[in-house]
mmCIF file of C-alpha atoms in Angstrom:
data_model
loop_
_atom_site.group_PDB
_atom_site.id
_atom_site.type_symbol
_atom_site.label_atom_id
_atom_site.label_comp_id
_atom_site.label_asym_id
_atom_site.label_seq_id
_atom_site.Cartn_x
_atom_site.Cartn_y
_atom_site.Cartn_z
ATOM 1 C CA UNK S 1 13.812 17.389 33.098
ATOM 2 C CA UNK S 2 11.023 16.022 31.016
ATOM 3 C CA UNK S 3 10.987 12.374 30.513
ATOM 4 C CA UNK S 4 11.504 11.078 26.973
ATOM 5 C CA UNK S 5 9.334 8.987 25.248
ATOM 6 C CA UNK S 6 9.716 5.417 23.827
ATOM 7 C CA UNK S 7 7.134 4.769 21.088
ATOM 8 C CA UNK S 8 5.922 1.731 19.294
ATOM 9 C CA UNK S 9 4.933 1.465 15.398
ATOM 10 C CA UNK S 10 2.472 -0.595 13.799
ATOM 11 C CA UNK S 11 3.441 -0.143 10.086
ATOM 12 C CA UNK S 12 -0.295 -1.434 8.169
ATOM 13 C CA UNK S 13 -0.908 -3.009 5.106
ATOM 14 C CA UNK S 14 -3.786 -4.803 4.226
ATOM 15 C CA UNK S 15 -4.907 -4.925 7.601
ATOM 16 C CA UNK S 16 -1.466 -6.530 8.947
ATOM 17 C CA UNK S 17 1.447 -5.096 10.659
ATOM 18 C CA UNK S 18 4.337 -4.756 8.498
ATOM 19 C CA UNK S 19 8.166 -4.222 8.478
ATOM 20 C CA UNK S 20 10.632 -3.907 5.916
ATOM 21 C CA UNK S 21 14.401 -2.288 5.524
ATOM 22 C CA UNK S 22 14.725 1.247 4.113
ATOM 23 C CA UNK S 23 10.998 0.789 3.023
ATOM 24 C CA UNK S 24 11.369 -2.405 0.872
ATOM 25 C CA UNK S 25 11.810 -6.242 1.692
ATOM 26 C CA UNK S 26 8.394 -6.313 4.008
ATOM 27 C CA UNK S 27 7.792 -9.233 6.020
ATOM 28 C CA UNK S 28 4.649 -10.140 7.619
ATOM 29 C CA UNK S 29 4.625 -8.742 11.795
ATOM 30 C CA UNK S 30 1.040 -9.700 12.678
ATOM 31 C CA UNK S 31 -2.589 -8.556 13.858
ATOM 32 C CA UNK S 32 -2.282 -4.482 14.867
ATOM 33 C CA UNK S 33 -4.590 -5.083 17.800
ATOM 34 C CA UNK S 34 -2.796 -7.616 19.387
ATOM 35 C CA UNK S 35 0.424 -5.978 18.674
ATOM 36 C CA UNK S 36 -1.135 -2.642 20.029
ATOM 37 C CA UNK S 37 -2.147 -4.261 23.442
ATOM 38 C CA UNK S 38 1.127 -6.131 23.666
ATOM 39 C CA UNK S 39 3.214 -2.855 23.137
ATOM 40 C CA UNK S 40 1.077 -0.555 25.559
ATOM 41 C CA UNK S 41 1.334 -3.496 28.535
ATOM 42 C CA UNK S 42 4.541 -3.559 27.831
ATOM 43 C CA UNK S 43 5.518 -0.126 28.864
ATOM 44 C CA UNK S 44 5.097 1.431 25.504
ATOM 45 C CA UNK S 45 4.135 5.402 26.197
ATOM 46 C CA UNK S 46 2.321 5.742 22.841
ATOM 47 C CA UNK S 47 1.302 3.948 20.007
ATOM 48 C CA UNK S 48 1.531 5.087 16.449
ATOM 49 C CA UNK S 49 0.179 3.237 13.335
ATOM 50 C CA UNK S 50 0.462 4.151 9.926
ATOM 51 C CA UNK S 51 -1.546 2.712 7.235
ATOM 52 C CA UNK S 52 1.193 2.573 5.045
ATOM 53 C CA UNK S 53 -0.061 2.509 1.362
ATOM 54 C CA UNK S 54 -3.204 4.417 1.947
ATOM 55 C CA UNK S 55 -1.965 7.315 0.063
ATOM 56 C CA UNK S 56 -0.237 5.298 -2.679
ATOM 57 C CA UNK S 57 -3.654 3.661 -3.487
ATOM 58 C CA UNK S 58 -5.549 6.699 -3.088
ATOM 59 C CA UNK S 59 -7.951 5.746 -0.260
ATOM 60 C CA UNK S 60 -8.745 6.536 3.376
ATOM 61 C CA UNK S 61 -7.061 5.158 6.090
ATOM 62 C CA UNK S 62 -8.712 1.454 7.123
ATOM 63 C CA UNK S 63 -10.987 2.788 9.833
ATOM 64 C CA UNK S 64 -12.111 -0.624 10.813
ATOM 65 C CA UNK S 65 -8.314 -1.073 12.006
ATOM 66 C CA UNK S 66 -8.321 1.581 13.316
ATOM 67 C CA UNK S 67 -11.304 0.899 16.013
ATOM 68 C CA UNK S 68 -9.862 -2.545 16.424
ATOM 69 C CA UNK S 69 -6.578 -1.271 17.690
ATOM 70 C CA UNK S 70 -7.949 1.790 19.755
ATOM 71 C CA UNK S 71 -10.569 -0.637 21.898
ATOM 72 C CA UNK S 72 -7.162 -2.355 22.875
ATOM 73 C CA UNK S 73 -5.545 0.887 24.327
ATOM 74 C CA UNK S 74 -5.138 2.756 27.505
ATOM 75 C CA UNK S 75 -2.179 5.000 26.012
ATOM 76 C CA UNK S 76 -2.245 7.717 23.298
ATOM 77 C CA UNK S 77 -2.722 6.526 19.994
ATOM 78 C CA UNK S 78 -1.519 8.226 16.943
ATOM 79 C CA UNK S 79 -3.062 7.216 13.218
ATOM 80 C CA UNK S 80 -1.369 8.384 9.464
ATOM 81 C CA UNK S 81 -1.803 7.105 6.284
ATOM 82 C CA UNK S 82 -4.585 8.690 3.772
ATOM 83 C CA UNK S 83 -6.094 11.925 5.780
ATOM 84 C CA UNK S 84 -6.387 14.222 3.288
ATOM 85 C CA UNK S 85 -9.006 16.503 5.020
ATOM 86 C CA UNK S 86 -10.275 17.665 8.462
ATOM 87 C CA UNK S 87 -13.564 15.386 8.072
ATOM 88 C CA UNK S 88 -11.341 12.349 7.232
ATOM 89 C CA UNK S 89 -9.357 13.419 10.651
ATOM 90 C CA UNK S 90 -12.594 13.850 12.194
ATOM 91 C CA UNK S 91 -13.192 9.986 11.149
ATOM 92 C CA UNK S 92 -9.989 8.903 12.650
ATOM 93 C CA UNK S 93 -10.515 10.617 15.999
ATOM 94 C CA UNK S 94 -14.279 8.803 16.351
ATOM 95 C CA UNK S 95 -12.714 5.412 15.735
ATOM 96 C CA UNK S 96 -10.213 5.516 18.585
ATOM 97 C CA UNK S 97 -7.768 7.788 17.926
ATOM 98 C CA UNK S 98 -6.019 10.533 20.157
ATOM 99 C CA UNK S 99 -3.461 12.180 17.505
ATOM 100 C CA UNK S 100 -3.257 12.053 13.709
ATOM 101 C CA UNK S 101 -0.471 12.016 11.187
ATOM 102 C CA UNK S 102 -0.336 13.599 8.053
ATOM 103 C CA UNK S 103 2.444 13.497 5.545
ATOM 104 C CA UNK S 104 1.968 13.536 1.800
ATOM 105 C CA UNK S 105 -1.195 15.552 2.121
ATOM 106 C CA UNK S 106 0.801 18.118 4.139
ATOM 107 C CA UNK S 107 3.204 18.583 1.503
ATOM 108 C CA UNK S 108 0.338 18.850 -1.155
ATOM 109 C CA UNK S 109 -1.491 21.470 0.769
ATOM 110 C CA UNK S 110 -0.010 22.619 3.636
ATOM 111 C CA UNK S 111 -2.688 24.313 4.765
ATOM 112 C CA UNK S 112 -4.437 21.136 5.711
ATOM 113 C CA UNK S 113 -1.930 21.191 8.995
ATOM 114 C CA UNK S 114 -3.819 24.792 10.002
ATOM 115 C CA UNK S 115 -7.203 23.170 9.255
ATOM 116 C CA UNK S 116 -6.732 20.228 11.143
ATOM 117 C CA UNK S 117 -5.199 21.875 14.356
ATOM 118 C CA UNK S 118 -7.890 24.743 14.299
ATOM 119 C CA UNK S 119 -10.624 21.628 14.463
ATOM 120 C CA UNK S 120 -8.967 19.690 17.170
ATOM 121 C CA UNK S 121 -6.052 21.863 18.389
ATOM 122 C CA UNK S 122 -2.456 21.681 17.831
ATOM 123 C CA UNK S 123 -1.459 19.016 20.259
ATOM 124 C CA UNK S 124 -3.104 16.518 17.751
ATOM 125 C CA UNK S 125 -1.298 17.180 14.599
ATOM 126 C CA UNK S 126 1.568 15.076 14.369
ATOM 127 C CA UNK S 127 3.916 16.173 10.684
ATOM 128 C CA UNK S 128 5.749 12.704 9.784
ATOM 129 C CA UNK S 129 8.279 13.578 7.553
ATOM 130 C CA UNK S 130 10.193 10.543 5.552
ATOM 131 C CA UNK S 131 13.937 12.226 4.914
ATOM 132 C CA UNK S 132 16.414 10.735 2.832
ATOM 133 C CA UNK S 133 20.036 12.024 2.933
ATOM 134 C CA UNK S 134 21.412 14.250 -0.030
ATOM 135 C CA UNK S 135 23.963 11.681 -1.140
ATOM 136 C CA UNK S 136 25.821 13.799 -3.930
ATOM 137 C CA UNK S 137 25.446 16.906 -1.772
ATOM 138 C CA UNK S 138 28.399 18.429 0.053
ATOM 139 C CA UNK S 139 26.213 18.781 3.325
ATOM 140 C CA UNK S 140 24.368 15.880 2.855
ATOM 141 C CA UNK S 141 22.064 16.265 6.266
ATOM 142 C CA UNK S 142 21.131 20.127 6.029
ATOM 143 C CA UNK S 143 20.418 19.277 2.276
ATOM 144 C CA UNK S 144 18.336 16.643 3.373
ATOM 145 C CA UNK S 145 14.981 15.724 1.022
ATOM 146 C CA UNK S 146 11.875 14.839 1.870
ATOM 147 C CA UNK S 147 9.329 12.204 0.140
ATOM 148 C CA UNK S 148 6.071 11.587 -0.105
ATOM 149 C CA UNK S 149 3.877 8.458 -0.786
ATOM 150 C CA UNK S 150 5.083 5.951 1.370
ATOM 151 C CA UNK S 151 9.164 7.002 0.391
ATOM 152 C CA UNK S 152 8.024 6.759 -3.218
ATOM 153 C CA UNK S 153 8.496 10.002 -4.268
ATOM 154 C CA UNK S 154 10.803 12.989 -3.433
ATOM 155 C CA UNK S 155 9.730 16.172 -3.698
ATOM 156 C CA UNK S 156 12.280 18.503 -3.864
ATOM 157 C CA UNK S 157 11.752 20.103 -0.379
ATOM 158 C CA UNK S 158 14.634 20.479 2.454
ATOM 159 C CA UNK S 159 13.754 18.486 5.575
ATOM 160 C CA UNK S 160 15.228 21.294 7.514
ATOM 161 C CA UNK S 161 13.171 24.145 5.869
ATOM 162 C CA UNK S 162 9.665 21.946 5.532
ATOM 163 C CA UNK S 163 10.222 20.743 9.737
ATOM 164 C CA UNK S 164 10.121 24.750 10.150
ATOM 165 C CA UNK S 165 7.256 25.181 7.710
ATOM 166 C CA UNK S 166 5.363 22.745 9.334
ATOM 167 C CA UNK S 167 5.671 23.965 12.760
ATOM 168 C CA UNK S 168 4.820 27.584 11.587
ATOM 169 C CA UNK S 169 1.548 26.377 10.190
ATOM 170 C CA UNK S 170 0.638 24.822 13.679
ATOM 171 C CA UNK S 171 1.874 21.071 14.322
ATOM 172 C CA UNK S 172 2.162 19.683 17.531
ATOM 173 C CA UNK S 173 4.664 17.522 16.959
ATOM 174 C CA UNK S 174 7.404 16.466 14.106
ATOM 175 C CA UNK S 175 7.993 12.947 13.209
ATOM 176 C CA UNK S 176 10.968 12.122 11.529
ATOM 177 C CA UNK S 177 12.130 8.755 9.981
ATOM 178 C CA UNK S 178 15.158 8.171 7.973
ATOM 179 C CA UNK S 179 14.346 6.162 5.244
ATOM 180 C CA UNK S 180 18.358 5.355 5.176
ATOM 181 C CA UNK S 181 17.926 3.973 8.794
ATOM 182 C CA UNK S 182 14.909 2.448 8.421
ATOM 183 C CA UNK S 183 14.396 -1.400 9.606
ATOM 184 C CA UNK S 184 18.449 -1.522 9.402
ATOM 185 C CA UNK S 185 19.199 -1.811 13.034
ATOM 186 C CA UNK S 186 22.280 0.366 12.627
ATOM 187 C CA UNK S 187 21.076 3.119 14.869
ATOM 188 C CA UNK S 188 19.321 6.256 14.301
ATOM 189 C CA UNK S 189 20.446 9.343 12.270
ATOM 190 C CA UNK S 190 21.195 11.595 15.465
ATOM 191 C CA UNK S 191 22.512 14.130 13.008
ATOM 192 C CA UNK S 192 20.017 13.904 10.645
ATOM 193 C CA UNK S 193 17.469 14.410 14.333
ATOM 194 C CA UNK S 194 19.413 16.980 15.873
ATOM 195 C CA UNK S 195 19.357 19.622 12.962
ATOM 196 C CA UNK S 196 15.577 19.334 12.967
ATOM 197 C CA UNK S 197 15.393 19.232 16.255
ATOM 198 C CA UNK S 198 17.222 22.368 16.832
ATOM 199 C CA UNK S 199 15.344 24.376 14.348
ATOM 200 C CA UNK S 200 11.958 23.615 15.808
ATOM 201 C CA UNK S 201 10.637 24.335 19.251
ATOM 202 C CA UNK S 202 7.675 21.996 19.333
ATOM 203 C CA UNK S 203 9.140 17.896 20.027
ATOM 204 C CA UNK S 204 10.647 15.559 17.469
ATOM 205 C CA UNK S 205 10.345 12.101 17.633
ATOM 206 C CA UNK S 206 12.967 10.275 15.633
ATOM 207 C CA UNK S 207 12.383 7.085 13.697
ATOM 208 C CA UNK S 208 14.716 4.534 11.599
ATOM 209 C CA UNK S 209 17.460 2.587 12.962
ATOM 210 C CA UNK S 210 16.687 1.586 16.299
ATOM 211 C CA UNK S 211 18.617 -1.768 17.413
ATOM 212 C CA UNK S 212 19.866 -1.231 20.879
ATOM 213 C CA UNK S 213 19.550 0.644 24.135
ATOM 214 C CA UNK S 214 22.712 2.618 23.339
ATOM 215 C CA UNK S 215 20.838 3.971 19.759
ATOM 216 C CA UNK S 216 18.229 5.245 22.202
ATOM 217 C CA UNK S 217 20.706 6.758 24.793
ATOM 218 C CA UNK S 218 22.325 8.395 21.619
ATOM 219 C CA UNK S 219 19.431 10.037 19.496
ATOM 220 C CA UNK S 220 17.713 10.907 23.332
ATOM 221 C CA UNK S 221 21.547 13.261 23.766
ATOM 222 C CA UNK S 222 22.912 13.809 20.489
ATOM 223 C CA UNK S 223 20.082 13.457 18.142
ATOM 224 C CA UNK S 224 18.315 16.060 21.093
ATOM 225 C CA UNK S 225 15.204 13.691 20.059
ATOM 226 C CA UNK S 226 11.843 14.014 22.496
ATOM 227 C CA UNK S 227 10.895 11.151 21.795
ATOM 228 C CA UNK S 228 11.746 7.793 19.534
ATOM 229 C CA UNK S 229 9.716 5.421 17.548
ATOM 230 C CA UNK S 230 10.909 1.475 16.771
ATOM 231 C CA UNK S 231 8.954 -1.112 15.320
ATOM 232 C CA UNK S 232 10.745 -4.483 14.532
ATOM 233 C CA UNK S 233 12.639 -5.003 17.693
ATOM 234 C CA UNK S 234 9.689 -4.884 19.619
ATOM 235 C CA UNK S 235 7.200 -7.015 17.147
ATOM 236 C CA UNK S 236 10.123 -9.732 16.646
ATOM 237 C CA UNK S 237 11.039 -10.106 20.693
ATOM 238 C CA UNK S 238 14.369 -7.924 20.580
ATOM 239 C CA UNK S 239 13.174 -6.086 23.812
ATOM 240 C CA UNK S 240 10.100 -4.743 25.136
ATOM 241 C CA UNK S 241 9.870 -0.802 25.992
ATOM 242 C CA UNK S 242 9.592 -2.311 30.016
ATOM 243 C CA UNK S 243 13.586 -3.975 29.523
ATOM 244 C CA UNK S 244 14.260 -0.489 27.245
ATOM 245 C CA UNK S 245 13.400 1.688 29.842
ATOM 246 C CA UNK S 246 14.810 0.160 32.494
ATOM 247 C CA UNK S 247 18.134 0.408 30.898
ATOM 248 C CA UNK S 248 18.066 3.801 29.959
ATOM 249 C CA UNK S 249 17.180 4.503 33.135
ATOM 250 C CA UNK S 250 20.525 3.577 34.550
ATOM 251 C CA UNK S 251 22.054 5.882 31.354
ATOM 252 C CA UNK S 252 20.276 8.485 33.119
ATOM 253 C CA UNK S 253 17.679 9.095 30.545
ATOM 254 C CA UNK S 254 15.097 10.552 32.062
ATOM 255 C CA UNK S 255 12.354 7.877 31.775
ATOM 256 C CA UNK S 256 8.611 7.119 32.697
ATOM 257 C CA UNK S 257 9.070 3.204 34.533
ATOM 258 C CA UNK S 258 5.889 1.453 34.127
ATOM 259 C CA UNK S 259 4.594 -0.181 37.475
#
């Protein structure tokens, strides 16, 4: 059985990590290189950092972060926020990085996900996707919407039907974050995860929620998740992906142990 993954996020903003709840009410988390070497000795399998308000200021993603945070790593590293083109990707992967993300500029021209995998294969297109529940909707998960510019703006599109879309026009991977989870603590939204999860074939890593080993153990088996992402437990000393781990291990989630 392939292992899952436990992920760490460095949410950027003006050259700071960040964390908020359901994308509001952000709080200061600290430098994203130290935070990036902290995670990854601390059993962390990847990295991910989003510059969060690159697209809703309409510039590139900060590059010099970027290289900061990459020069402290010995485990992939994945970078989103502002890549609107294969050059600006091409930017990303020089300063450090191993994977890129791409979200609003996937939804404005899907073809970018082609262009991007054609230049530097599949494996390093990562779709993040930023679902919100359909509240007033009789199925509220399959009728799920996604949004665009930082959870600023929905756009009309079924999370479902654009995960599909997404993987069709050659992603590597899907990441998902419920922006109704998000920075609660609550747990995940394994159903919300599992419906994307079973219409895609490539791997899912879920986002949003994550409080406690058991919200791992849950969105790893019913939210069928590959992987999953948490930020503010492990910036603010909940647990470290090492004491994580460990404990899922003994769940009997399949698990890479750090040494």
């Amino acid at each position: 059985m392939l292992t899952k993954r436990i992920i760490a996020c460095l949410d950027v903003r003006d050259g700071r990590v960040v964390k908020g709840i359901q994308f509001v009410d952000i709080i200061d988390a600290g430098d994203p290189a130290e935070l990036a070497h902290r995670h990854a000795a601390a059993g962390a399998d990847e990295i991910v950092l989003l510059d969060i308000t690159a697209t809703h200021e309409g510039r590139a993603t900060l590059i010099d972060t970027v290289r900061r945070a990459a020069s402290q790593l010995f485990i992939p590293f994945t970078v989103g926020g502002g890549i609107r083109s294969a050059q600006e990707a091409e930017a990303v992967f020089t300063a450090g990085a191993d994977k890129i993300s791409i979200n609003s500029a996937a939804i404005a021209r899907p073809e970018l996900i082609g262009e991007i995998g054609g230049a530097f294969g599949a494996q390093a297109v990562v779709v993040a996707i930023d679902a919100r529940r359909a509240a007033d909707s009789p199925d509220p998960v399959r009728n799920a919407e996604v949004y665009v510019a930082g959870g600023r703006k929905p756009t009309g599109r079924r999370v479902v039907d654009w995960a599909r879309e997404a993987e069709d026009r050659g992603a590597g991977e899907i990441l998902l974050t419920s922006m109704d989870s998000d920075g609660t603590r609550a747990g995940f939204d394994c159903e919300l995860t599992a419906a994307v999860s079973e219409a895609v074939q490539i791997p899912v890593i879920a986002s949003g929620g994550a409080g406690t080993a058991q919200h791992f153990a849950d969105v790893f088996t019913r939210g069928k998740a590959d992987a999953a992402l948490a930020a503010s437990i492990f910036h603010f000393g909940v647990t470290s992906s090492r004491a994580l781990k460990e404990e899922l291990a003994k769940s009997s989630i399949p698990m890479r142990l750090p040494c």
